[in-house]
């Protein structure tokens, strides 16, 4: 997980379901973060962030993240809730729609479906 401090904006490149990268219009700047989905769910990252200008980044490694959430579990809960609300990857949204078509899964919370989705292997 990375945190952005100061400097210019960053653009986000996202891979589509075929593995091709396309530029997404999301702009990141001072105080934003990225890479949390890969860190939280221990899955492959789905985006590349490109800096348009000088920026300073802070990196939180997986081991240190686990130490922090062991002490502050509410932080992981907050990150998951934020990821669910803001994650707009078309592939992920498609999988969520497919999960909802399964009668047994239709009424599960998004948080449960996200946990399930990132544990699946192709």
PDB file of C-alpha atoms in Angstrom:
ATOM      1  CA  UNK A   1       0.000   0.000   0.000  1.00  0.00           C
ATOM      2  CA  UNK A   2       1.282   3.439  -0.909  1.00  0.00           C
ATOM      3  CA  UNK A   3       0.455   6.890   0.413  1.00  0.00           C
ATOM      4  CA  UNK A   4       0.955  10.064  -1.625  1.00  0.00           C
ATOM      5  CA  UNK A   5       2.397  13.193  -0.038  1.00  0.00           C
ATOM      6  CA  UNK A   6       2.661  16.484  -1.874  1.00  0.00           C
ATOM      7  CA  UNK A   7       3.608  17.108  -5.447  1.00  0.00           C
ATOM      8  CA  UNK A   8       1.463  16.718  -8.527  1.00  0.00           C
ATOM      9  CA  UNK A   9      -1.314  14.413  -9.517  1.00  0.00           C
ATOM     10  CA  UNK A  10      -1.074  10.751 -10.449  1.00  0.00           C
ATOM     11  CA  UNK A  11      -3.103   8.898 -13.073  1.00  0.00           C
ATOM     12  CA  UNK A  12      -4.292   5.339 -12.721  1.00  0.00           C
ATOM     13  CA  UNK A  13      -3.913   2.597 -15.337  1.00  0.00           C
ATOM     14  CA  UNK A  14      -6.224  -0.372 -14.880  1.00  0.00           C
ATOM     15  CA  UNK A  15      -6.031  -3.788 -16.522  1.00  0.00           C
ATOM     16  CA  UNK A  16      -9.208  -5.010 -18.178  1.00  0.00           C
ATOM     17  CA  UNK A  17     -10.437  -8.606 -18.036  1.00  0.00           C
ATOM     18  CA  UNK A  18      -8.143  -9.469 -20.981  1.00  0.00           C
ATOM     19  CA  UNK A  19      -5.066  -8.123 -19.181  1.00  0.00           C
ATOM     20  CA  UNK A  20      -4.819  -4.999 -21.356  1.00  0.00           C
ATOM     21  CA  UNK A  21      -4.070  -1.756 -19.587  1.00  0.00           C
ATOM     22  CA  UNK A  22      -6.209   1.297 -20.159  1.00  0.00           C
ATOM     23  CA  UNK A  23      -5.918   4.723 -18.640  1.00  0.00           C
ATOM     24  CA  UNK A  24      -8.628   5.522 -16.133  1.00  0.00           C
ATOM     25  CA  UNK A  25      -9.488   9.126 -15.436  1.00  0.00           C
ATOM     26  CA  UNK A  26      -9.130   8.726 -11.672  1.00  0.00           C
ATOM     27  CA  UNK A  27      -6.725  11.310 -10.299  1.00  0.00           C
ATOM     28  CA  UNK A  28      -4.807  10.797  -7.091  1.00  0.00           C
ATOM     29  CA  UNK A  29      -3.085  13.528  -5.148  1.00  0.00           C
ATOM     30  CA  UNK A  30      -1.849  14.606  -1.735  1.00  0.00           C
ATOM     31  CA  UNK A  31      -3.234  12.384   1.021  1.00  0.00           C
ATOM     32  CA  UNK A  32      -4.584   9.660  -1.273  1.00  0.00           C
ATOM     33  CA  UNK A  33      -3.548   6.021  -1.128  1.00  0.00           C
ATOM     34  CA  UNK A  34      -3.532   3.054  -3.485  1.00  0.00           C
ATOM     35  CA  UNK A  35      -2.703  -0.646  -3.399  1.00  0.00           C
ATOM     36  CA  UNK A  36      -4.932  -1.373  -0.422  1.00  0.00           C
ATOM     37  CA  UNK A  37      -7.010  -4.046  -2.179  1.00  0.00           C
ATOM     38  CA  UNK A  38      -3.942  -6.171  -2.944  1.00  0.00           C
ATOM     39  CA  UNK A  39      -2.731  -5.689   0.624  1.00  0.00           C
ATOM     40  CA  UNK A  40      -6.052  -6.359   2.391  1.00  0.00           C
ATOM     41  CA  UNK A  41      -7.138  -9.342   0.323  1.00  0.00           C
ATOM     42  CA  UNK A  42      -3.649 -10.700  -0.445  1.00  0.00           C
ATOM     43  CA  UNK A  43      -4.340 -10.757  -4.181  1.00  0.00           C
ATOM     44  CA  UNK A  44      -2.642  -9.472  -7.320  1.00  0.00           C
ATOM     45  CA  UNK A  45      -2.843  -5.746  -7.869  1.00  0.00           C
ATOM     46  CA  UNK A  46      -5.139  -4.602 -10.649  1.00  0.00           C
ATOM     47  CA  UNK A  47      -3.850  -1.098 -11.374  1.00  0.00           C
ATOM     48  CA  UNK A  48      -0.698   0.845 -12.050  1.00  0.00           C
ATOM     49  CA  UNK A  49      -0.291   4.393 -10.791  1.00  0.00           C
ATOM     50  CA  UNK A  50       1.641   6.841 -12.969  1.00  0.00           C
ATOM     51  CA  UNK A  51       2.923  10.083 -11.522  1.00  0.00           C
ATOM     52  CA  UNK A  52       2.505  13.142 -13.757  1.00  0.00           C
ATOM     53  CA  UNK A  53       4.782  15.205 -11.568  1.00  0.00           C
ATOM     54  CA  UNK A  54       7.139  14.985  -8.614  1.00  0.00           C
ATOM     55  CA  UNK A  55       5.580  13.118  -5.651  1.00  0.00           C
ATOM     56  CA  UNK A  56       6.710  11.586  -2.411  1.00  0.00           C
ATOM     57  CA  UNK A  57       5.337   8.136  -1.625  1.00  0.00           C
ATOM     58  CA  UNK A  58       5.322   6.168   1.609  1.00  0.00           C
ATOM     59  CA  UNK A  59       5.081   2.387   1.338  1.00  0.00           C
ATOM     60  CA  UNK A  60       3.452   0.090   3.883  1.00  0.00           C
ATOM     61  CA  UNK A  61       4.720  -3.478   3.562  1.00  0.00           C
ATOM     62  CA  UNK A  62       2.435  -6.487   4.157  1.00  0.00           C
ATOM     63  CA  UNK A  63       4.226  -7.615   7.340  1.00  0.00           C
ATOM     64  CA  UNK A  64       3.999  -4.153   8.923  1.00  0.00           C
ATOM     65  CA  UNK A  65       0.365  -3.851   7.796  1.00  0.00           C
ATOM     66  CA  UNK A  66      -0.443  -7.108   9.612  1.00  0.00           C
ATOM     67  CA  UNK A  67       1.245  -5.767  12.755  1.00  0.00           C
ATOM     68  CA  UNK A  68      -0.751  -2.537  12.592  1.00  0.00           C
ATOM     69  CA  UNK A  69      -4.111  -4.226  12.080  1.00  0.00           C
ATOM     70  CA  UNK A  70      -3.382  -6.675  14.897  1.00  0.00           C
ATOM     71  CA  UNK A  71      -3.241  -3.625  17.170  1.00  0.00           C
ATOM     72  CA  UNK A  72      -5.936  -1.585  15.363  1.00  0.00           C
ATOM     73  CA  UNK A  73      -8.368  -4.038  13.690  1.00  0.00           C
ATOM     74  CA  UNK A  74     -10.825  -1.224  13.020  1.00  0.00           C
ATOM     75  CA  UNK A  75      -8.365   0.183  10.466  1.00  0.00           C
ATOM     76  CA  UNK A  76      -8.669  -2.940   8.316  1.00  0.00           C
ATOM     77  CA  UNK A  77     -12.459  -2.773   8.635  1.00  0.00           C
ATOM     78  CA  UNK A  78     -12.389   0.878   7.537  1.00  0.00           C
ATOM     79  CA  UNK A  79     -10.111   0.104   4.565  1.00  0.00           C
ATOM     80  CA  UNK A  80     -12.367  -2.765   3.466  1.00  0.00           C
ATOM     81  CA  UNK A  81     -15.489  -0.594   3.699  1.00  0.00           C
ATOM     82  CA  UNK A  82     -13.776   2.146   1.701  1.00  0.00           C
ATOM     83  CA  UNK A  83     -12.537  -0.326  -0.924  1.00  0.00           C
ATOM     84  CA  UNK A  84     -16.016  -1.775  -1.366  1.00  0.00           C
ATOM     85  CA  UNK A  85     -17.560   1.680  -1.823  1.00  0.00           C
ATOM     86  CA  UNK A  86     -14.910   3.090  -4.126  1.00  0.00           C
ATOM     87  CA  UNK A  87     -13.580   0.105  -6.096  1.00  0.00           C
ATOM     88  CA  UNK A  88     -14.914   0.525  -9.635  1.00  0.00           C
ATOM     89  CA  UNK A  89     -13.004  -2.164 -11.502  1.00  0.00           C
ATOM     90  CA  UNK A  90     -15.376  -3.479 -14.198  1.00  0.00           C
ATOM     91  CA  UNK A  91     -14.248  -7.077 -13.714  1.00  0.00           C
ATOM     92  CA  UNK A  92     -14.922  -6.925  -9.973  1.00  0.00           C
ATOM     93  CA  UNK A  93     -18.321  -5.349 -10.542  1.00  0.00           C
ATOM     94  CA  UNK A  94     -19.117  -8.132 -13.038  1.00  0.00           C
ATOM     95  CA  UNK A  95     -18.147 -10.833 -10.525  1.00  0.00           C
ATOM     96  CA  UNK A  96     -20.308  -9.182  -7.856  1.00  0.00           C
ATOM     97  CA  UNK A  97     -23.277  -9.208 -10.247  1.00  0.00           C
ATOM     98  CA  UNK A  98     -22.663 -12.894 -11.008  1.00  0.00           C
ATOM     99  CA  UNK A  99     -22.473 -13.715  -7.287  1.00  0.00           C
ATOM    100  CA  UNK A 100     -25.808 -11.948  -6.780  1.00  0.00           C
ATOM    101  CA  UNK A 101     -27.375 -14.202  -9.436  1.00  0.00           C
ATOM    102  CA  UNK A 102     -26.642 -17.240  -7.252  1.00  0.00           C
ATOM    103  CA  UNK A 103     -29.692 -17.549  -5.021  1.00  0.00           C
ATOM    104  CA  UNK A 104     -27.674 -18.590  -1.973  1.00  0.00           C
ATOM    105  CA  UNK A 105     -25.373 -15.537  -2.277  1.00  0.00           C
ATOM    106  CA  UNK A 106     -27.983 -12.984  -3.381  1.00  0.00           C
ATOM    107  CA  UNK A 107     -28.472 -11.383   0.042  1.00  0.00           C
ATOM    108  CA  UNK A 108     -24.916 -11.513   1.360  1.00  0.00           C
ATOM    109  CA  UNK A 109     -23.233  -8.213   2.241  1.00  0.00           C
ATOM    110  CA  UNK A 110     -20.735  -6.839  -0.261  1.00  0.00           C
ATOM    111  CA  UNK A 111     -18.022  -7.268   2.398  1.00  0.00           C
ATOM    112  CA  UNK A 112     -18.588 -11.038   2.484  1.00  0.00           C
ATOM    113  CA  UNK A 113     -18.664 -11.254  -1.307  1.00  0.00           C
ATOM    114  CA  UNK A 114     -15.425  -9.257  -1.594  1.00  0.00           C
ATOM    115  CA  UNK A 115     -13.761 -11.625   0.881  1.00  0.00           C
ATOM    116  CA  UNK A 116     -15.012 -14.599  -1.112  1.00  0.00           C
ATOM    117  CA  UNK A 117     -14.148 -13.088  -4.491  1.00  0.00           C
ATOM    118  CA  UNK A 118     -10.512 -12.426  -3.659  1.00  0.00           C
ATOM    119  CA  UNK A 119     -10.046 -15.940  -2.311  1.00  0.00           C
ATOM    120  CA  UNK A 120     -11.107 -17.530  -5.591  1.00  0.00           C
ATOM    121  CA  UNK A 121      -8.493 -18.764  -8.034  1.00  0.00           C
ATOM    122  CA  UNK A 122      -9.038 -18.737 -11.806  1.00  0.00           C
TER     123      UNK A 122
END
